[in-house]
């Protein structure tokens, strides 16, 4: 749900990662989860090592995309979504993600829910003005709600036609996983992982300098609004800069409250949060959007550093 | 975009905040990622330079004062809320200003402030001293940083110089946040020392304007010092409203006269200025004029309150100031501005301001011949009773690079009165307190560099 995250309508074409040299670091780049991904590696590393890091990180991203994209028919999400009321046993990693998602539903008092993806059948956020009718939304309400799911790890059972979508946490999870892989591969070498604007660094650079991270301006895409010097930790952004509906002068954010099946009114366009891990930063920013006009007080209560646009 | 920096104290408070989900989320993340210890987030905003530049024209009607001023402000952000600010201003003042002498049905001749020339005012006109020309340069340096976890401290020095005036000032400020930064209390202290070296010397108060070339009533230089104290409260009232209340006390002492202002000495019956004949062989005033005399101390108090409210886009700004001093001048200023966004990168901001003040207790439009001289007297219109209205409009545009340029146009209209009991004889048929109007045009450009 981050600003930079485009809808996963077209599975990424996995072309080989590229490695280029910048003034003080290596830049590895590839495409995964329908967004540009980068790995910055500090310059003390040799070219073959840098290339190996980039390949491992890309494999990690593609693998998570393959396992959790809801647009594929060969993964656990497809099996769950097509079980038609039958129980599905899931692997450990998927179970961890489902546990985490369930916790987020708790923490957001039901506003965040991985079963709310079915709303996309009626809410089509293409910048147009097609607002679904109340009947259309209410027709889907009985398919939404984690409380309608029976989750006894490792077995998940839900009503026929209910669907699960881990898109709301998948990219941040991939960033944290990738950071860990790089850290295991070359301990002590600073690598910055950037998957479409969701960013994490585990090890600070050995030259003592920070990584410079630009937060994209919502009014002027492709221009940094703020530059942040990041030594370690993570930054994630959620927003609706490119995904919204506009009708009668009213802007409908793509962030849907699972309890109402409707966009949250008066949500900020973009929320960027800094936290220790990318999944935490992403959760704070997503939950902030779900707080609508209360986004800022919510973030203040969390005691995190944040930027609202 | 707003940036929020939360200090450690606030974060400690958060642990007991039921709305804080941080601990629960960290636990859930650790379970998901299988890592017990994640890297601690360490980041800061990058150093930046911010520039604020402006060009301002102020022009009074009837060729009176014209001022052209250029300002360059630069702020260097060192991160962690530490910043250094520098402001450089240059301005040029030309034109004429009212001398304080009353209008007569005959032309009047005056010695110019320099004491080595004279000038003449036509019959029926309020006398203006048109030898007015000055260039001023000012430099201010300011540093601001957090002090401990709850306080912010700032300090600065300022210096300005012009032909007849030198100003040196220092200031200190301290603020403390309460209630998660919803309330800020601040105190400020400023001290300045100004040296005045008037053209032709500082005249002795209530001494007579003498013939060209005679300087016996003028001293060389003088000085004043000013202490300002300020107490302020800023309170966030909900998500879109902020209120600020300031009380300030200002104590000036020393030479507070305007060395170029005079009073006409008039006949108690006709109200016309007493005539005078210059010494044979010399040029000089053809009437009796005395240099003004103000008390050597002035204590001002003012109360300022301001409310800003955002209507999800448009922003309304209303402020009111009450000022009172021991010269018995009371003034009220009411101002409102409304910033209206136009598209995503422009705004229009109409502005309206009303001002009214009562006259100083020693304000006299003229002095009466034959009566005892008061200890203090001034005919400076700025110490008289007047009302002023300003209407303005500002247009602003945000540029692609994150800068902003704006243009502001204001029209100022002032009209004042001389107290009825001070008008004597023929004076009633003449203009006592001329109206003043002025146009203000400003171009400003703000930008930042990394």
Coordinates of N, CA, C and O in Angstrom, one line a residue, chain B residues 228-314:
Chain B
X228 N 14.0 44.8 25.7 CA 12.7 44.2 25.4 C 12.6 42.8 26.1 O 13.6 42.1 26.1
X229 N 11.5 42.6 26.6 CA 11.2 41.3 27.3 C 9.9 40.7 26.6 O 9.0 41.5 26.4
X230 N 9.9 39.5 26.4 CA 8.8 38.9 25.7 C 8.4 37.5 26.4 O 9.2 36.7 26.7
X231 N 7.1 37.4 26.6 CA 6.6 36.1 27.1 C 5.5 35.6 26.1 O 4.7 36.4 25.8
X232 N 5.6 34.4 25.7 CA 4.7 33.9 24.7 C 4.2 32.5 25.0 O 4.9 31.7 25.6
X233 N 2.9 32.3 24.6 CA 2.4 30.9 24.7 C 1.8 30.6 23.3 O 1.1 31.4 22.7
X234 N 2.2 29.4 22.8 CA 1.6 28.9 21.6 C 0.9 27.6 21.9 O 1.4 26.8 22.6
X235 N -0.4 27.6 21.5 CA -1.2 26.4 21.9 C -1.8 25.8 20.7 O -2.5 26.6 19.9
X236 N -1.6 24.5 20.5 CA -2.3 23.9 19.4 C -3.7 23.5 19.9 O -3.9 22.9 20.9
X237 N -4.8 24.0 19.1 CA -6.2 23.8 19.5 C -6.8 22.9 18.5 O -7.3 23.3 17.5
X238 N -6.5 21.6 18.6 CA -7.1 20.7 17.7 C -6.1 20.6 16.5 O -5.1 21.2 16.4
X239 N -6.6 19.8 15.5 CA -5.7 19.5 14.4 C -5.4 20.6 13.4 O -4.4 20.7 12.8
X240 N -6.4 21.6 13.4 CA -6.2 22.6 12.3 C -6.2 24.0 12.9 O -6.3 25.0 12.1
X241 N -6.1 24.2 14.2 CA -6.1 25.5 14.8 C -4.9 25.7 15.7 O -4.6 24.8 16.5
X242 N -4.2 26.8 15.5 CA -3.1 27.2 16.4 C -3.4 28.6 16.9 O -3.8 29.5 16.2
X243 N -3.1 28.8 18.3 CA -3.3 30.1 18.8 C -2.0 30.6 19.5 O -1.3 29.7 20.0
X244 N -1.7 31.8 19.4 CA -0.5 32.3 20.0 C -0.8 33.6 20.7 O -1.6 34.4 20.3
X245 N -0.3 33.8 21.9 CA -0.5 35.0 22.7 C 0.9 35.4 23.2 O 1.6 34.6 23.8
X246 N 1.2 36.7 23.0 CA 2.5 37.2 23.4 C 2.3 38.5 24.2 O 1.4 39.3 23.9
X247 N 3.0 38.6 25.3 CA 3.1 39.8 26.0 C 4.5 40.4 25.9 O 5.4 39.6 26.1
X248 N 4.6 41.6 25.6 CA 6.0 42.2 25.6 C 6.1 43.5 26.3 O 5.1 44.3 26.4
X249 N 7.2 43.7 26.9 CA 7.5 44.9 27.6 C 8.8 45.5 27.0 O 9.8 44.8 26.8
X250 N 8.8 46.8 26.7 CA 9.9 47.4 26.1 C 10.3 48.7 26.8 O 9.4 49.5 27.1
X251 N 11.5 48.8 27.2 CA 11.9 50.0 27.9 C 13.1 50.7 27.2 O 14.1 50.1 27.0
X252 N 12.8 51.9 26.7 CA 13.8 52.7 25.9 C 14.3 53.8 26.9 O 13.5 54.4 27.5
X253 N 15.6 54.1 26.8 CA 16.0 55.3 27.6 C 17.2 55.9 26.8 O 17.9 55.2 26.1
X254 N 17.3 57.2 27.0 CA 18.4 58.0 26.3 C 17.7 59.0 25.4 O 16.7 59.6 25.7
X255 N 18.4 59.2 24.3 CA 17.9 60.2 23.3 C 16.8 59.7 22.5 O 17.1 58.8 21.6
X256 N 15.6 60.1 22.7 CA 14.5 59.5 22.0 C 13.8 60.5 21.0 O 12.8 60.2 20.4
X257 N 14.5 61.7 20.9 CA 13.9 62.7 20.0 C 14.2 62.3 18.5 O 15.1 61.5 18.2
X258 N 13.4 62.9 17.7 CA 13.8 62.9 16.2 C 14.5 64.2 16.0 O 13.9 65.3 16.1
X259 N 15.8 64.2 15.7 CA 16.6 65.4 15.7 C 16.1 66.4 14.6 O 16.6 67.5 14.5
X260 N 15.3 65.9 13.6 CA 14.9 66.7 12.5 C 13.5 67.3 12.7 O 13.0 68.0 11.8
X261 N 12.8 67.0 13.8 CA 11.4 67.5 13.9 C 11.4 68.8 14.7 O 12.1 68.9 15.7
X262 N 10.5 69.7 14.3 CA 10.4 71.0 14.9 C 8.9 71.3 15.3 O 8.0 70.6 14.8
X263 N 8.7 72.4 16.0 CA 7.3 72.9 16.3 C 7.3 74.3 15.9 O 8.3 75.1 16.2
X264 N 6.2 74.8 15.4 CA 6.0 76.2 15.1 C 5.6 76.9 16.4 O 4.8 76.4 17.2
X265 N 6.2 78.1 16.7 CA 5.7 78.9 17.8 C 4.7 79.9 17.3 O 5.1 80.7 16.3
X266 N 3.5 79.9 17.8 CA 2.4 80.7 17.1 C 1.9 81.8 18.0 O 2.0 81.8 19.2
X267 N 1.3 82.8 17.3 CA 0.6 83.9 18.0 C -0.7 83.3 18.7 O -1.4 82.5 18.1
X268 N -0.9 83.7 20.0 CA -2.0 83.1 20.8 C -3.4 83.5 20.2 O -4.4 82.8 20.4
X269 N -3.5 84.5 19.4 CA -4.8 84.9 18.8 C -4.9 84.5 17.4 O -5.9 83.8 17.0
X270 N -4.0 84.8 16.5 CA -4.1 84.5 15.1 C -3.8 83.0 14.8 O -4.2 82.4 13.8
X271 N -2.9 82.4 15.6 CA -2.5 81.1 15.4 C -1.4 81.0 14.3 O -1.0 79.9 14.0
X272 N -1.0 82.1 13.8 CA 0.1 82.1 12.8 C 1.4 82.1 13.5 O 1.6 82.6 14.6
X273 N 2.4 81.6 12.7 CA 3.8 81.4 13.3 C 4.4 82.8 13.5 O 4.2 83.7 12.7
X274 N 5.0 83.0 14.7 CA 5.7 84.3 15.0 C 6.8 84.5 14.0 O 7.6 83.5 13.7
X275 N 6.8 85.7 13.4 CA 7.9 85.9 12.4 C 9.2 86.2 13.0 O 9.3 86.7 14.2
X276 N 10.2 86.0 12.3 CA 11.6 86.2 12.7 C 12.4 86.7 11.6 O 12.1 86.4 10.4
X277 N 13.4 87.6 11.8 CA 14.2 88.1 10.7 C 15.6 87.6 10.9 O 16.2 87.7 12.0
X278 N 16.2 86.9 9.9 CA 17.5 86.4 10.0 C 18.5 87.5 10.2 O 18.3 88.7 9.8
X279 N 19.6 87.2 10.9 CA 20.7 88.2 11.1 C 21.1 88.7 9.8 O 21.2 88.0 8.8
X280 N 21.4 90.0 9.7 CA 21.8 90.7 8.5 C 23.0 89.9 7.9 O 24.0 89.6 8.6
X281 N 22.9 89.6 6.6 CA 24.0 88.9 5.9 C 23.9 87.4 6.0 O 24.7 86.7 5.3
X282 N 23.0 86.9 6.8 CA 22.8 85.5 6.8 C 21.4 85.1 6.3 O 20.5 85.9 6.3
X283 N 21.3 83.9 5.8 CA 20.0 83.3 5.5 C 19.5 82.6 6.7 O 20.4 82.1 7.5
X284 N 18.2 82.4 6.8 CA 17.8 81.6 8.0 C 16.3 81.6 8.0 O 15.6 82.1 7.1
X285 N 15.7 80.9 9.1 CA 14.3 80.8 9.2 C 13.6 82.2 9.3 O 14.1 83.1 9.9
X286 N 12.4 82.2 8.7 CA 11.6 83.5 8.8 C 10.5 83.4 9.8 O 9.6 84.2 9.8
X287 N 10.6 82.3 10.6 CA 9.6 82.1 11.7 C 10.3 81.6 12.9 O 11.5 81.2 12.8
X288 N 9.6 81.5 14.0 CA 10.2 80.9 15.2 C 9.8 79.4 15.3 O 8.6 79.1 15.3
X289 N 10.8 78.6 15.2 CA 10.6 77.1 15.3 C 11.5 76.6 16.3 O 12.7 76.9 16.4
X290 N 11.0 75.7 17.2 CA 11.8 75.0 18.2 C 11.9 73.6 17.9 O 11.0 72.9 17.4
X291 N 13.1 73.0 18.2 CA 13.3 71.6 18.1 C 12.5 70.8 19.1 O 12.3 71.3 20.2
X292 N 12.0 69.7 18.8 CA 11.1 69.0 19.7 C 11.9 68.4 20.9 O 13.1 68.3 20.9
X293 N 11.1 68.1 21.9 CA 11.6 67.5 23.1 C 10.7 66.4 23.6 O 9.6 66.6 23.9
X294 N 11.3 65.2 23.7 CA 10.6 64.1 24.2 C 11.2 63.6 25.5 O 12.4 63.9 25.7
X295 N 10.4 62.9 26.3 CA 11.0 62.4 27.5 C 12.2 61.5 27.2 O 12.3 61.0 26.1
X296 N 13.1 61.3 28.2 CA 14.2 60.4 27.9 C 14.0 58.9 28.3 O 14.9 58.2 28.3
X297 N 12.7 58.6 28.5 CA 12.5 57.2 28.7 C 11.1 56.9 28.2 O 10.2 57.8 28.1
X298 N 10.9 55.7 27.8 CA 9.5 55.3 27.3 C 9.4 53.8 27.6 O 10.2 53.0 27.2
X299 N 8.3 53.5 28.3 CA 8.0 52.1 28.6 C 6.7 51.7 27.8 O 5.7 52.3 27.9
X300 N 6.9 50.6 27.0 CA 5.8 50.2 26.2 C 5.4 48.8 26.6 O 6.2 47.9 26.9
X301 N 4.1 48.5 26.6 CA 3.6 47.1 26.9 C 2.7 46.8 25.7 O 1.9 47.6 25.3
X302 N 2.8 45.5 25.3 CA 1.9 45.1 24.2 C 1.4 43.7 24.4 O 2.1 42.9 25.0
X303 N 0.2 43.5 24.0 CA -0.4 42.2 24.1 C -0.8 41.8 22.7 O -1.5 42.6 22.0
X304 N -0.4 40.7 22.2 CA -0.6 40.3 20.8 C -1.3 38.9 20.9 O -0.8 38.0 21.6
X305 N -2.3 38.7 20.1 CA -2.9 37.4 20.0 C -3.2 37.1 18.6 O -3.6 38.0 17.8
X306 N -3.1 35.8 18.2 CA -3.2 35.4 16.8 C -3.8 34.0 16.8 O -3.4 33.2 17.6
X307 N -4.7 33.8 15.9 CA -5.3 32.5 15.7 C -5.2 32.2 14.2 O -5.4 33.0 13.3
X308 N -4.7 31.0 14.0 CA -4.6 30.5 12.6 C -5.5 29.2 12.5 O -5.4 28.3 13.3
X309 N -6.3 29.2 11.5 CA -7.2 28.0 11.3 C -7.1 27.5 9.9 O -7.2 28.3 9.0
X310 N -6.9 26.3 9.7 CA -6.9 25.7 8.4 C -8.2 25.0 8.1 O -8.7 24.2 8.9
X311 N -8.8 25.4 6.9 CA -10.0 24.7 6.5 C -9.7 23.7 5.4 O -10.1 23.8 4.3
X312 N -8.9 22.7 5.8 CA -8.5 21.7 4.8 C -8.1 22.3 3.4 O -8.7 22.0 2.4
X313 N -7.2 23.2 3.5 CA -6.8 23.9 2.2 C -6.6 25.4 2.5 O -5.5 25.9 2.8
X314 N -7.7 26.1 2.5 CA -7.6 27.6 2.8 C -7.2 27.7 4.3 O -7.5 26.9 5.1

